[in-house]
Amino acid sequence: MSDLESFREEVRDWLDANCPAEMRRPMASENDAVWGGKKTKYSEPQQLWLDRMASKGWTVPEWPTEYGGGGLDKAEAKVLRQEMQRIKARSPLQSFGIWMLGPALLKYGTHEQKLEHLPKIARGEIRWAQGYSEPNAGSDLAALMTKCEDKGDHYLINGQKIWTSYADQADWIFALVRTDFEAKKHEGISFILVDMDQPGVTTKPIKLISGKSPFCETFFDDARAEKHNVVGELNKGWTVAKYLLTHEREMIGGMGSGAMRPAGDVAVQMLGKDEHGRLADPLLRTDIVRLEIDGLAFMSTMERVSDEAKAGQGMGANSSVLKYYGTELNKRRLELMMDSVGQDGLEWGVDDDVAANWLRTKGNSIEGGTSEVQLNIISKRILELPSA
Amino acid sequence: MSDLESFREEVRDWLDANCPAEMRRPMASENDAVWGGKKTKYSEPQQLWLDRMASKGWTVPEWPTEYGGGGLDKAEAKVLRQEMQRIKARSPLQSFGIWMLGPALLKYGTHEQKLEHLPKIARGEIRWAQGYSEPNAGSDLAALMTKCEDKGDHYLINGQKIWTSYADQADWIFALVRTDFEAKKHEGISFILVDMDQPGVTTKPIKLISGKSPFCETFFDDARAEKHNVVGELNKGWTVAKYLLTHEREMIGGMGSGAMRPAGDVAVQMLGKDEHGRLADPLLRTDIVRLEIDGLAFMSTMERVSDEAKAGQGMGANSSVLKYYGTELNKRRLELMMDSVGQDGLEWGVDDDVAANWLRTKGNSIEGGTSEVQLNIISKRILELPSA
Amino acid sequence: MAMVLNEEAGMLKDAARGFLADSAPLAQLRNLRDTDNADGFDRKTWAAMAEMGWTSVLVPEDQGGVEMGYVAAGVIAEEMGRTLTASPFLSTAVMGATALSRFGSDGQKGEWLPRIAAGEAITAIAVDEGRKHNPSSVTTTAERSGNGFKLNGKKSFVAEGHVADMMIVSARTAGSENEAEGISLFLVPMDAAGLAVDRIKTVDSRNFATVTLDGVDVTADAVLGEVDGGLAALEAVLDAGRAGLSAEMSGSAQQCLESTVGYLKERKQFGQIIGTFQALQHRAAHLYSEVELGKSIVLKALQTLDAAPEHAAMMVSAAKAKLGQVAQLAAQEGVQMHGGMGMTDEFDIGFFMKRIRVAEALYGDANYHAEKFARMRQY
Amino acid sequence: MAMVLNEEAGMLKDAARGFLADSAPLAQLRNLRDTDNADGFDRKTWAAMAEMGWTSVLVPEDQGGVEMGYVAAGVIAEEMGRTLTASPFLSTAVMGATALSRFGSDGQKGEWLPRIAAGEAITAIAVDEGRKHNPSSVTTTAERSGNGFKLNGKKSFVAEGHVADMMIVSARTAGSENEAEGISLFLVPMDAAGLAVDRIKTVDSRNFATVTLDGVDVTADAVLGEVDGGLAALEAVLDAGRAGLSAEMSGSAQQCLESTVGYLKERKQFGQIIGTFQALQHRAAHLYSEVELGKSIVLKALQTLDAAPEHAAMMVSAAKAKLGQVAQLAAQEGVQMHGGMGMTDEFDIGFFMKRIRVAEALYGDANYHAEKFARMRQY
């Protein structure tokens, strides 16, 4: 038996013994997701499952063990995923710490920073928020003005962040701040970690057109940060930010990939077919089939980009193509979904609210770099068209 | 009987007596059009009809009689058009002189210039070409470089024009030339009239993707023009040009107006219907119905713009909307026409060549100011968006 | 007919714009929503509209109206589309007045039209039963019972249902579900026994209700138009509503465009006013062109309703289909060009996106009307 | 299967691009057109292709081929799409080889495949009879006659018809016009008595012909596959051709994009390189995205043909539909962004617009395949 096969047996046995039955059922609502942190209490099985997985380092299977990870290689991590899927085990932990800050710390953090923060992320002890955007620096992220002053033994931060998801439930925030107001726009920015449990940090939820949202405004009024909490070099935070933005782009772009029910099936269920077996609304049918073909081409592209990257053939800016096309596709899909459900979809505040989903998708092509910014990137980096 | 009614009787009697029977049949091909000029011989009825109409001044009914026109007012001119339509009389004369140079001369020409040129236009004696575009000044018309030097008693012209329609059959050309190379781009241009019957002027036809075309390149090598043939002020030719461009824009935009057979009817004839009475190709049907609705909205807009102009409510840049939308619509229409005729439309060089029409429409959104230029105009003049 | 507003309509337009901007701006709708207002519209504003003659714009003079016609009604609806003013204007002054003045008996006219004109009665149209608009799909029944009829069934998405005094209900007196023949229209007072109204909360924060008819008794006098032959009248009433909705959507689209262009002139990114970015300029210019086309076809449809209502169906369907496309484009481009701010409830642009979606679905969406257009064009 | 070209296919791609750029650039097609070349393709180039193994890319090794599969065939077609090289590659090396190797008897294989591999035989597929592609609409008849069949009918738009040595003809042995059952395929030598070929001049300056069969006698050995059950085989052969055409269109779209981007970097207007105009940048970037999606779905379709040809129909239809849209967009944007120059015959971009239109129509246009896709998806 190969090492991998014996690893699989081991994983299977462990999961069997340790995954609570409640954690093998599909999540029914957002409330079933575990995000960790000090401010939220989770159910007993949720907490148990998180603690057990964390004890193996399997909330972050590929991170090094010294930072609370599982130390698995790619193949082993895949086995773990497969075995979890087999028993329909839920993910033990959702976390911006895992998805965003972790990779940045692993790449740019000092050993001390990693030791301090990564294990708490892995165990779900500390919940992180992201502080990038500002009201007057939307697509133009680098125009940020949140001021971070060197006060000798600490930094003093003043300013405002917007679109900080779940900031009202987070314990710490990783933020881009301006540490040099004289330098060129991209060169005076630092990437800093700030404890939110202090009077100088307050949050206020943002209501969206789609209703309640995880987004907040976060205000810094004489907030304090320790000097060792700058990640990467001082004034070189833009490098860290760019690295993370590419990550984010791929995550959002992936939303067009059609994990949802195909639009054609929904439409047939809602509207029925004519006697030729065609969807009863012939014009909607035209739009849906074109959407589905584009969706197939998009999924093939996701696959190709990923396989090319593995083969070392990838192009850097392709994440912009995925982000741009994926989010625009997703908007089209939800428009057609609205067309399919008709008046039923216009009700507000009901369960499984199509309208809220529809409105929410409109933000996909704005957050994480607007479609316009992605097109700029494609035009500059891939097509190498000149600037004015 | 009102004056207008007696005028109608008079017109009717005259047309009845003077319009040759051959000139009451629809034109079968481009060869049936009479463009006048010294280089082309026309059939006897063609020439007779032209001469008789010209003798009444009715080739240009609204021009003053002293310049060869009919001196009619708008209402009378409409009566003339109606009576000609009634007996299906052909237009006696196609002419860039009538459509373009004439209005410019009437507005900007001196009395002497009008006396010299307008009657010959009205009688079809002189055929005119338009010399605006240059190879390196396409959309950016004012970047033109054809050089016009003051040689004391005359001008000397050197340079090249492109897209000069029918220049190989024309006698004179009205052209934009640069008379001041020091001035700002729009300020050193003059509008000049040049006799093409001289060795310094040569032409060469341009072959288009759609096949043979009326377009030519026109070359000036030490060509000569008399000093009194500058229209408007020296170095102020751009004013005259802009006036004419607005005219041209409206002419081309109007091509989307659907004088052609509706796309839906063509498709039904070509592809037939299913048992529900729907066009047999359901996806093409979707595209066609959306085109037809857009076409109806476009025609309503043409009507509205014209009625608003009459009521003094018009906006100046609306000709850009018509040009932009009309030509894009026309391209869509011909694409759907190609879809409808299928393989029959792919033959080349046959009579009533759909493919050639389809390809020719691609130029509609380029000539007379590209779609991009129209969008610039709308954005600047109507929406008043700022320049970078 | 010249495609321009005559002087009277032009004055009405200016007056409407001024009144709505002052007395019923978008903040009013926001407030109605945020306070969970029980009526879902402002009765004071409605009374002022009646006073200005808006409720009587389609009521004949001999019934106390001013009978200005559909172009005038459209002008008002268009201006309401700019402020998203919530009111029963469409259901009452446009559709209710059309139904009664064109198809009502003398008695019905006398009973309702003066009250509509005076702003004292609100009417609703109960047509749909399924999730998509389909006026010939009727399962609500009206069985003969004594000298009158007994109505049973359920109507969905009835605009102004919960504030109406009277409702025009389509019900089947003969034939089977999708047959054109056998449909009749009834005037049903909302306080009739057996009638239940459930308000629905909709995405546009406006007024819709589900109406259940459980053995509702009406007299023979309650029939509007011909028994079994009600579909043609219903379509005529719907066409008036569709044209009015198209005008409203045109106004909303114009407002989206204007707000967006205003935002483009103001917002800075990358050290520049974003309105200087040519890619956005061209999209705004394209949107402007589409909005202009929308205005034209709406005017055409309204003029046709005035001049030859019996031939207006095709132009009305073309207008509703075109405005569905144009207004949705305007809302989508509006939100996108407003960036993150456009996603917040704080900004107004989202209200337009929501109302336009509802207006799009109401009385047939763009696909429904394009399909109808194609059938009328016989392909 | 990983969505990348393996090393072999990658090398083939480089070799093909180099060869075509040197030996069969677009100037070759222009020259064939301008000299009214009787063959409509360059026989020397064709011989060189055969020498490089392109003609045998789908011929089994035991028949003298190299059997590299559909991804490899697609790589060649894609590169030909970049140069618009005229050749019987698709009709012969892709469709002819597919037909014979998958459905031919041993005798048929032995007769034709080695000659195809060697570049010595050209084959054509005669399927359509009307103006739109429809393989089940067959009125050409094959009546039993002695031991064989007698063919009567007319086939339109037969690619390479006038230079082929043998033609695969669909004809009806039973059933009526649009029935799926009753269609049979026949291998008909082009020199058969009663067979007349008329070349048609087409917009793409390539090779098409109308073929008339007037009592053409064939033996029973001429039947390819099953009598009456030929439609499934025909569809499989067509799918190979459709995938190849999609690959060709992908290559053409890529070339349009690259030429256009090149032109944008070079052409000046208003004192600026036009590639600095953001509106054009965004359109080029959108086109790039579409072209990338096109490449992906073509690769997916080709890989499916290699891995599971019996399940490839849906992916092939999706690819042909998507590439129809993408390639036409590329040609249209290409011509528009080239401005007046794009309208001249002197520039190459118009050749792409023309060929893409023909490729779009051939073996089913985007609407045909989207319709087929929807039916396979059961809606």
PDB file of N, CA and C in Angstrom, chain D residues 114-179:
ATOM      1  N   PRO D 114      -5.043   4.984 -46.916  1.00  0.00           N
ATOM      2  CA  PRO D 114      -3.626   5.207 -47.263  1.00  0.00           C
ATOM      3  C   PRO D 114      -3.458   6.355 -48.261  1.00  0.00           C
ATOM      4  N   ARG D 115      -4.408   6.477 -49.168  1.00  0.00           N
ATOM      5  CA  ARG D 115      -4.304   7.570 -50.157  1.00  0.00           C
ATOM      6  C   ARG D 115      -4.566   8.930 -49.501  1.00  0.00           C
ATOM      7  N   ILE D 116      -5.499   8.956 -48.563  1.00  0.00           N
ATOM      8  CA  ILE D 116      -5.711  10.209 -47.822  1.00  0.00           C
ATOM      9  C   ILE D 116      -4.446  10.570 -47.054  1.00  0.00           C
ATOM     10  N   ALA D 117      -3.899   9.587 -46.345  1.00  0.00           N
ATOM     11  CA  ALA D 117      -2.697   9.827 -45.546  1.00  0.00           C
ATOM     12  C   ALA D 117      -1.557  10.350 -46.415  1.00  0.00           C
ATOM     13  N   ALA D 118      -1.470   9.821 -47.602  1.00  0.00           N
ATOM     14  CA  ALA D 118      -0.370  10.208 -48.501  1.00  0.00           C
ATOM     15  C   ALA D 118      -0.639  11.522 -49.224  1.00  0.00           C
ATOM     16  N   GLY D 119      -1.811  12.076 -49.013  1.00  0.00           N
ATOM     17  CA  GLY D 119      -2.148  13.320 -49.713  1.00  0.00           C
ATOM     18  C   GLY D 119      -2.505  13.084 -51.167  1.00  0.00           C
ATOM     19  N   GLU D 120      -2.841  11.840 -51.487  1.00  0.00           N
ATOM     20  CA  GLU D 120      -3.115  11.512 -52.896  1.00  0.00           C
ATOM     21  C   GLU D 120      -4.602  11.549 -53.233  1.00  0.00           C
ATOM     22  N   ALA D 121      -5.433  11.506 -52.220  1.00  0.00           N
ATOM     23  CA  ALA D 121      -6.878  11.568 -52.491  1.00  0.00           C
ATOM     24  C   ALA D 121      -7.511  12.696 -51.699  1.00  0.00           C
ATOM     25  N   ILE D 122      -8.419  13.384 -52.364  1.00  0.00           N
ATOM     26  CA  ILE D 122      -9.199  14.430 -51.710  1.00  0.00           C
ATOM     27  C   ILE D 122     -10.636  13.944 -51.624  1.00  0.00           C
ATOM     28  N   THR D 123     -11.234  14.120 -50.447  1.00  0.00           N
ATOM     29  CA  THR D 123     -12.626  13.707 -50.304  1.00  0.00           C
ATOM     30  C   THR D 123     -13.495  14.913 -49.937  1.00  0.00           C
ATOM     31  N   ALA D 124     -14.773  14.752 -50.259  1.00  0.00           N
ATOM     32  CA  ALA D 124     -15.731  15.817 -49.947  1.00  0.00           C
ATOM     33  C   ALA D 124     -16.944  15.190 -49.271  1.00  0.00           C
ATOM     34  N   ILE D 125     -17.685  16.006 -48.531  1.00  0.00           N
ATOM     35  CA  ILE D 125     -18.909  15.538 -47.875  1.00  0.00           C
ATOM     36  C   ILE D 125     -20.071  16.304 -48.473  1.00  0.00           C
ATOM     37  N   ALA D 126     -21.024  15.576 -49.056  1.00  0.00           N
ATOM     38  CA  ALA D 126     -22.179  16.233 -49.667  1.00  0.00           C
ATOM     39  C   ALA D 126     -23.386  15.978 -48.780  1.00  0.00           C
ATOM     40  N   VAL D 127     -23.743  16.983 -47.998  1.00  0.00           N
ATOM     41  CA  VAL D 127     -24.822  16.755 -47.045  1.00  0.00           C
ATOM     42  C   VAL D 127     -26.031  17.659 -47.279  1.00  0.00           C
ATOM     43  N   ASP D 128     -25.792  18.967 -47.486  1.00  0.00           N
ATOM     44  CA  ASP D 128     -26.925  19.888 -47.506  1.00  0.00           C
ATOM     45  C   ASP D 128     -27.603  19.986 -48.860  1.00  0.00           C
ATOM     46  N   GLU D 129     -28.885  20.341 -48.810  1.00  0.00           N
ATOM     47  CA  GLU D 129     -29.637  20.530 -50.043  1.00  0.00           C
ATOM     48  C   GLU D 129     -30.321  21.888 -50.067  1.00  0.00           C
ATOM     49  N   GLY D 130     -30.549  22.471 -48.902  1.00  0.00           N
ATOM     50  CA  GLY D 130     -31.227  23.765 -48.838  1.00  0.00           C
ATOM     51  C   GLY D 130     -30.262  24.863 -48.446  1.00  0.00           C
ATOM     52  N   ARG D 131     -30.826  26.024 -48.128  1.00  0.00           N
ATOM     53  CA  ARG D 131     -29.955  27.156 -47.834  1.00  0.00           C
ATOM     54  C   ARG D 131     -29.396  27.111 -46.424  1.00  0.00           C
ATOM     55  N   LYS D 132     -30.038  26.346 -45.541  1.00  0.00           N
ATOM     56  CA  LYS D 132     -29.505  26.217 -44.184  1.00  0.00           C
ATOM     57  C   LYS D 132     -29.131  24.762 -43.946  1.00  0.00           C
ATOM     58  N   HIS D 133     -28.109  24.596 -43.115  1.00  0.00           N
ATOM     59  CA  HIS D 133     -27.645  23.256 -42.784  1.00  0.00           C
ATOM     60  C   HIS D 133     -28.737  22.462 -42.083  1.00  0.00           C
ATOM     61  N   ASN D 134     -28.962  21.245 -42.546  1.00  0.00           N
ATOM     62  CA  ASN D 134     -29.966  20.385 -41.927  1.00  0.00           C
ATOM     63  C   ASN D 134     -29.760  18.958 -42.417  1.00  0.00           C
ATOM     64  N   PRO D 135     -28.939  18.190 -41.719  1.00  0.00           N
ATOM     65  CA  PRO D 135     -28.534  16.872 -42.237  1.00  0.00           C
ATOM     66  C   PRO D 135     -29.671  15.871 -42.377  1.00  0.00           C
ATOM     67  N   SER D 136     -30.776  16.082 -41.654  1.00  0.00           N
ATOM     68  CA  SER D 136     -31.856  15.096 -41.812  1.00  0.00           C
ATOM     69  C   SER D 136     -32.821  15.476 -42.916  1.00  0.00           C
ATOM     70  N   SER D 137     -32.632  16.674 -43.475  1.00  0.00           N
ATOM     71  CA  SER D 137     -33.485  17.064 -44.595  1.00  0.00           C
ATOM     72  C   SER D 137     -32.862  16.574 -45.900  1.00  0.00           C
ATOM     73  N   VAL D 138     -33.219  15.364 -46.300  1.00  0.00           N
ATOM     74  CA  VAL D 138     -32.599  14.724 -47.473  1.00  0.00           C
ATOM     75  C   VAL D 138     -33.679  14.336 -48.475  1.00  0.00           C
ATOM     76  N   THR D 139     -33.569  14.853 -49.683  1.00  0.00           N
ATOM     77  CA  THR D 139     -34.498  14.427 -50.744  1.00  0.00           C
ATOM     78  C   THR D 139     -33.773  13.671 -51.841  1.00  0.00           C
ATOM     79  N   THR D 140     -32.445  13.743 -51.820  1.00  0.00           N
ATOM     80  CA  THR D 140     -31.672  12.944 -52.777  1.00  0.00           C
ATOM     81  C   THR D 140     -32.007  11.468 -52.533  1.00  0.00           C
ATOM     82  N   THR D 141     -32.298  10.770 -53.601  1.00  0.00           N
ATOM     83  CA  THR D 141     -32.730   9.382 -53.426  1.00  0.00           C
ATOM     84  C   THR D 141     -31.668   8.394 -53.879  1.00  0.00           C
ATOM     85  N   ALA D 142     -31.664   7.244 -53.226  1.00  0.00           N
ATOM     86  CA  ALA D 142     -30.827   6.118 -53.656  1.00  0.00           C
ATOM     87  C   ALA D 142     -31.755   4.921 -53.770  1.00  0.00           C
ATOM     88  N   GLU D 143     -32.107   4.597 -55.006  1.00  0.00           N
ATOM     89  CA  GLU D 143     -33.011   3.461 -55.197  1.00  0.00           C
ATOM     90  C   GLU D 143     -32.206   2.222 -55.504  1.00  0.00           C
ATOM     91  N   ARG D 144     -32.647   1.102 -54.973  1.00  0.00           N
ATOM     92  CA  ARG D 144     -31.996  -0.172 -55.293  1.00  0.00           C
ATOM     93  C   ARG D 144     -32.083  -0.393 -56.796  1.00  0.00           C
ATOM     94  N   SER D 145     -30.971  -0.864 -57.310  1.00  0.00           N
ATOM     95  CA  SER D 145     -30.917  -1.049 -58.762  1.00  0.00           C
ATOM     96  C   SER D 145     -29.892  -2.136 -59.001  1.00  0.00           C
ATOM     97  N   GLY D 146     -30.401  -3.325 -59.379  1.00  0.00           N
ATOM     98  CA  GLY D 146     -29.495  -4.468 -59.522  1.00  0.00           C
ATOM     99  C   GLY D 146     -28.890  -4.779 -58.164  1.00  0.00           C
ATOM    100  N   ASN D 147     -27.571  -4.957 -58.123  1.00  0.00           N
ATOM    101  CA  ASN D 147     -26.903  -5.225 -56.857  1.00  0.00           C
ATOM    102  C   ASN D 147     -26.561  -3.946 -56.100  1.00  0.00           C
ATOM    103  N   GLY D 148     -26.782  -2.842 -56.765  1.00  0.00           N
ATOM    104  CA  GLY D 148     -26.363  -1.588 -56.149  1.00  0.00           C
ATOM    105  C   GLY D 148     -27.503  -0.602 -55.999  1.00  0.00           C
ATOM    106  N   PHE D 149     -27.164   0.687 -56.161  1.00  0.00           N
ATOM    107  CA  PHE D 149     -28.134   1.768 -55.990  1.00  0.00           C
ATOM    108  C   PHE D 149     -27.978   2.764 -57.124  1.00  0.00           C
ATOM    109  N   LYS D 150     -29.070   3.465 -57.384  1.00  0.00           N
ATOM    110  CA  LYS D 150     -29.044   4.543 -58.368  1.00  0.00           C
ATOM    111  C   LYS D 150     -29.375   5.847 -57.637  1.00  0.00           C
ATOM    112  N   LEU D 151     -28.466   6.818 -57.718  1.00  0.00           N
ATOM    113  CA  LEU D 151     -28.622   8.075 -56.968  1.00  0.00           C
ATOM    114  C   LEU D 151     -29.131   9.211 -57.841  1.00  0.00           C
ATOM    115  N   ASN D 152     -30.130   9.919 -57.321  1.00  0.00           N
ATOM    116  CA  ASN D 152     -30.669  11.092 -58.002  1.00  0.00           C
ATOM    117  C   ASN D 152     -30.864  12.230 -57.000  1.00  0.00           C
ATOM    118  N   GLY D 153     -30.428  13.398 -57.374  1.00  0.00           N
ATOM    119  CA  GLY D 153     -30.644  14.539 -56.469  1.00  0.00           C
ATOM    120  C   GLY D 153     -29.601  15.613 -56.666  1.00  0.00           C
ATOM    121  N   LYS D 154     -29.654  16.585 -55.775  1.00  0.00           N
ATOM    122  CA  LYS D 154     -28.774  17.744 -55.908  1.00  0.00           C
ATOM    123  C   LYS D 154     -28.260  18.144 -54.526  1.00  0.00           C
ATOM    124  N   LYS D 155     -26.963  18.335 -54.425  1.00  0.00           N
ATOM    125  CA  LYS D 155     -26.360  18.725 -53.152  1.00  0.00           C
ATOM    126  C   LYS D 155     -25.734  20.107 -53.293  1.00  0.00           C
ATOM    127  N   SER D 156     -25.987  20.931 -52.289  1.00  0.00           N
ATOM    128  CA  SER D 156     -25.493  22.306 -52.385  1.00  0.00           C
ATOM    129  C   SER D 156     -24.300  22.514 -51.469  1.00  0.00           C
ATOM    130  N   PHE D 157     -23.503  23.480 -51.807  1.00  0.00           N
ATOM    131  CA  PHE D 157     -22.451  23.969 -50.934  1.00  0.00           C
ATOM    132  C   PHE D 157     -21.519  22.852 -50.443  1.00  0.00           C
ATOM    133  N   VAL D 158     -21.075  22.044 -51.410  1.00  0.00           N
ATOM    134  CA  VAL D 158     -20.161  20.938 -51.084  1.00  0.00           C
ATOM    135  C   VAL D 158     -18.730  21.465 -51.063  1.00  0.00           C
ATOM    136  N   ALA D 159     -18.136  21.492 -49.859  1.00  0.00           N
ATOM    137  CA  ALA D 159     -16.769  21.998 -49.745  1.00  0.00           C
ATOM    138  C   ALA D 159     -15.816  21.082 -50.499  1.00  0.00           C
ATOM    139  N   GLU D 160     -14.937  21.649 -51.293  1.00  0.00           N
ATOM    140  CA  GLU D 160     -13.928  20.944 -52.098  1.00  0.00           C
ATOM    141  C   GLU D 160     -14.554  20.054 -53.168  1.00  0.00           C
ATOM    142  N   GLY D 161     -15.862  20.256 -53.442  1.00  0.00           N
ATOM    143  CA  GLY D 161     -16.545  19.400 -54.403  1.00  0.00           C
ATOM    144  C   GLY D 161     -15.840  19.310 -55.738  1.00  0.00           C
ATOM    145  N   HIS D 162     -15.309  20.401 -56.226  1.00  0.00           N
ATOM    146  CA  HIS D 162     -14.796  20.394 -57.601  1.00  0.00           C
ATOM    147  C   HIS D 162     -13.353  19.904 -57.693  1.00  0.00           C
ATOM    148  N   VAL D 163     -12.708  19.640 -56.550  1.00  0.00           N
ATOM    149  CA  VAL D 163     -11.352  19.089 -56.632  1.00  0.00           C
ATOM    150  C   VAL D 163     -11.262  17.705 -55.998  1.00  0.00           C
ATOM    151  N   ALA D 164     -12.419  17.207 -55.506  1.00  0.00           N
ATOM    152  CA  ALA D 164     -12.401  15.928 -54.788  1.00  0.00           C
ATOM    153  C   ALA D 164     -12.261  14.745 -55.747  1.00  0.00           C
ATOM    154  N   ASP D 165     -11.724  13.662 -55.207  1.00  0.00           N
ATOM    155  CA  ASP D 165     -11.671  12.400 -55.946  1.00  0.00           C
ATOM    156  C   ASP D 165     -12.867  11.532 -55.586  1.00  0.00           C
ATOM    157  N   MET D 166     -13.357  11.738 -54.390  1.00  0.00           N
ATOM    158  CA  MET D 166     -14.477  10.917 -53.915  1.00  0.00           C
ATOM    159  C   MET D 166     -15.334  11.763 -52.989  1.00  0.00           C
ATOM    160  N   MET D 167     -16.622  11.478 -53.017  1.00  0.00           N
ATOM    161  CA  MET D 167     -17.554  12.282 -52.249  1.00  0.00           C
ATOM    162  C   MET D 167     -18.438  11.350 -51.421  1.00  0.00           C
ATOM    163  N   ILE D 168     -18.638  11.696 -50.159  1.00  0.00           N
ATOM    164  CA  ILE D 168     -19.561  10.946 -49.315  1.00  0.00           C
ATOM    165  C   ILE D 168     -20.914  11.644 -49.393  1.00  0.00           C
ATOM    166  N   VAL D 169     -21.899  10.933 -49.925  1.00  0.00           N
ATOM    167  CA  VAL D 169     -23.196  11.537 -50.209  1.00  0.00           C
ATOM    168  C   VAL D 169     -24.262  10.934 -49.296  1.00  0.00           C
ATOM    169  N   SER D 170     -25.055  11.791 -48.680  1.00  0.00           N
ATOM    170  CA  SER D 170     -26.208  11.278 -47.943  1.00  0.00           C
ATOM    171  C   SER D 170     -27.391  11.210 -48.887  1.00  0.00           C
ATOM    172  N   ALA D 171     -28.084  10.088 -48.849  1.00  0.00           N
ATOM    173  CA  ALA D 171     -29.240   9.931 -49.729  1.00  0.00           C
ATOM    174  C   ALA D 171     -30.283   9.110 -48.999  1.00  0.00           C
ATOM    175  N   ARG D 172     -31.512   9.274 -49.468  1.00  0.00           N
ATOM    176  CA  ARG D 172     -32.618   8.614 -48.790  1.00  0.00           C
ATOM    177  C   ARG D 172     -32.862   7.255 -49.408  1.00  0.00           C
ATOM    178  N   THR D 173     -32.753   6.197 -48.579  1.00  0.00           N
ATOM    179  CA  THR D 173     -33.098   4.850 -49.029  1.00  0.00           C
ATOM    180  C   THR D 173     -34.467   4.475 -48.492  1.00  0.00           C
ATOM    181  N   ALA D 174     -35.011   5.272 -47.598  1.00  0.00           N
ATOM    182  CA  ALA D 174     -36.359   5.051 -47.063  1.00  0.00           C
ATOM    183  C   ALA D 174     -36.817   6.316 -46.358  1.00  0.00           C
ATOM    184  N   GLY D 175     -38.082   6.348 -45.982  1.00  0.00           N
ATOM    185  CA  GLY D 175     -38.595   7.474 -45.189  1.00  0.00           C
ATOM    186  C   GLY D 175     -38.833   8.724 -46.011  1.00  0.00           C
ATOM    187  N   SER D 176     -39.344   9.735 -45.334  1.00  0.00           N
ATOM    188  CA  SER D 176     -39.648  10.982 -46.051  1.00  0.00           C
ATOM    189  C   SER D 176     -38.762  12.128 -45.558  1.00  0.00           C
ATOM    190  N   GLU D 177     -38.853  13.257 -46.235  1.00  0.00           N
ATOM    191  CA  GLU D 177     -37.831  14.311 -46.204  1.00  0.00           C
ATOM    192  C   GLU D 177     -37.124  14.557 -44.883  1.00  0.00           C
ATOM    193  N   ASN D 178     -37.859  14.785 -43.795  1.00  0.00           N
ATOM    194  CA  ASN D 178     -37.157  15.173 -42.576  1.00  0.00           C
ATOM    195  C   ASN D 178     -36.985  14.051 -41.556  1.00  0.00           C
ATOM    196  N   GLU D 179     -37.258  12.836 -41.988  1.00  0.00           N
ATOM    197  CA  GLU D 179     -37.114  11.710 -41.065  1.00  0.00           C
ATOM    198  C   GLU D 179     -35.657  11.376 -40.805  1.00  0.00           C
TER     199      GLU D 179
END
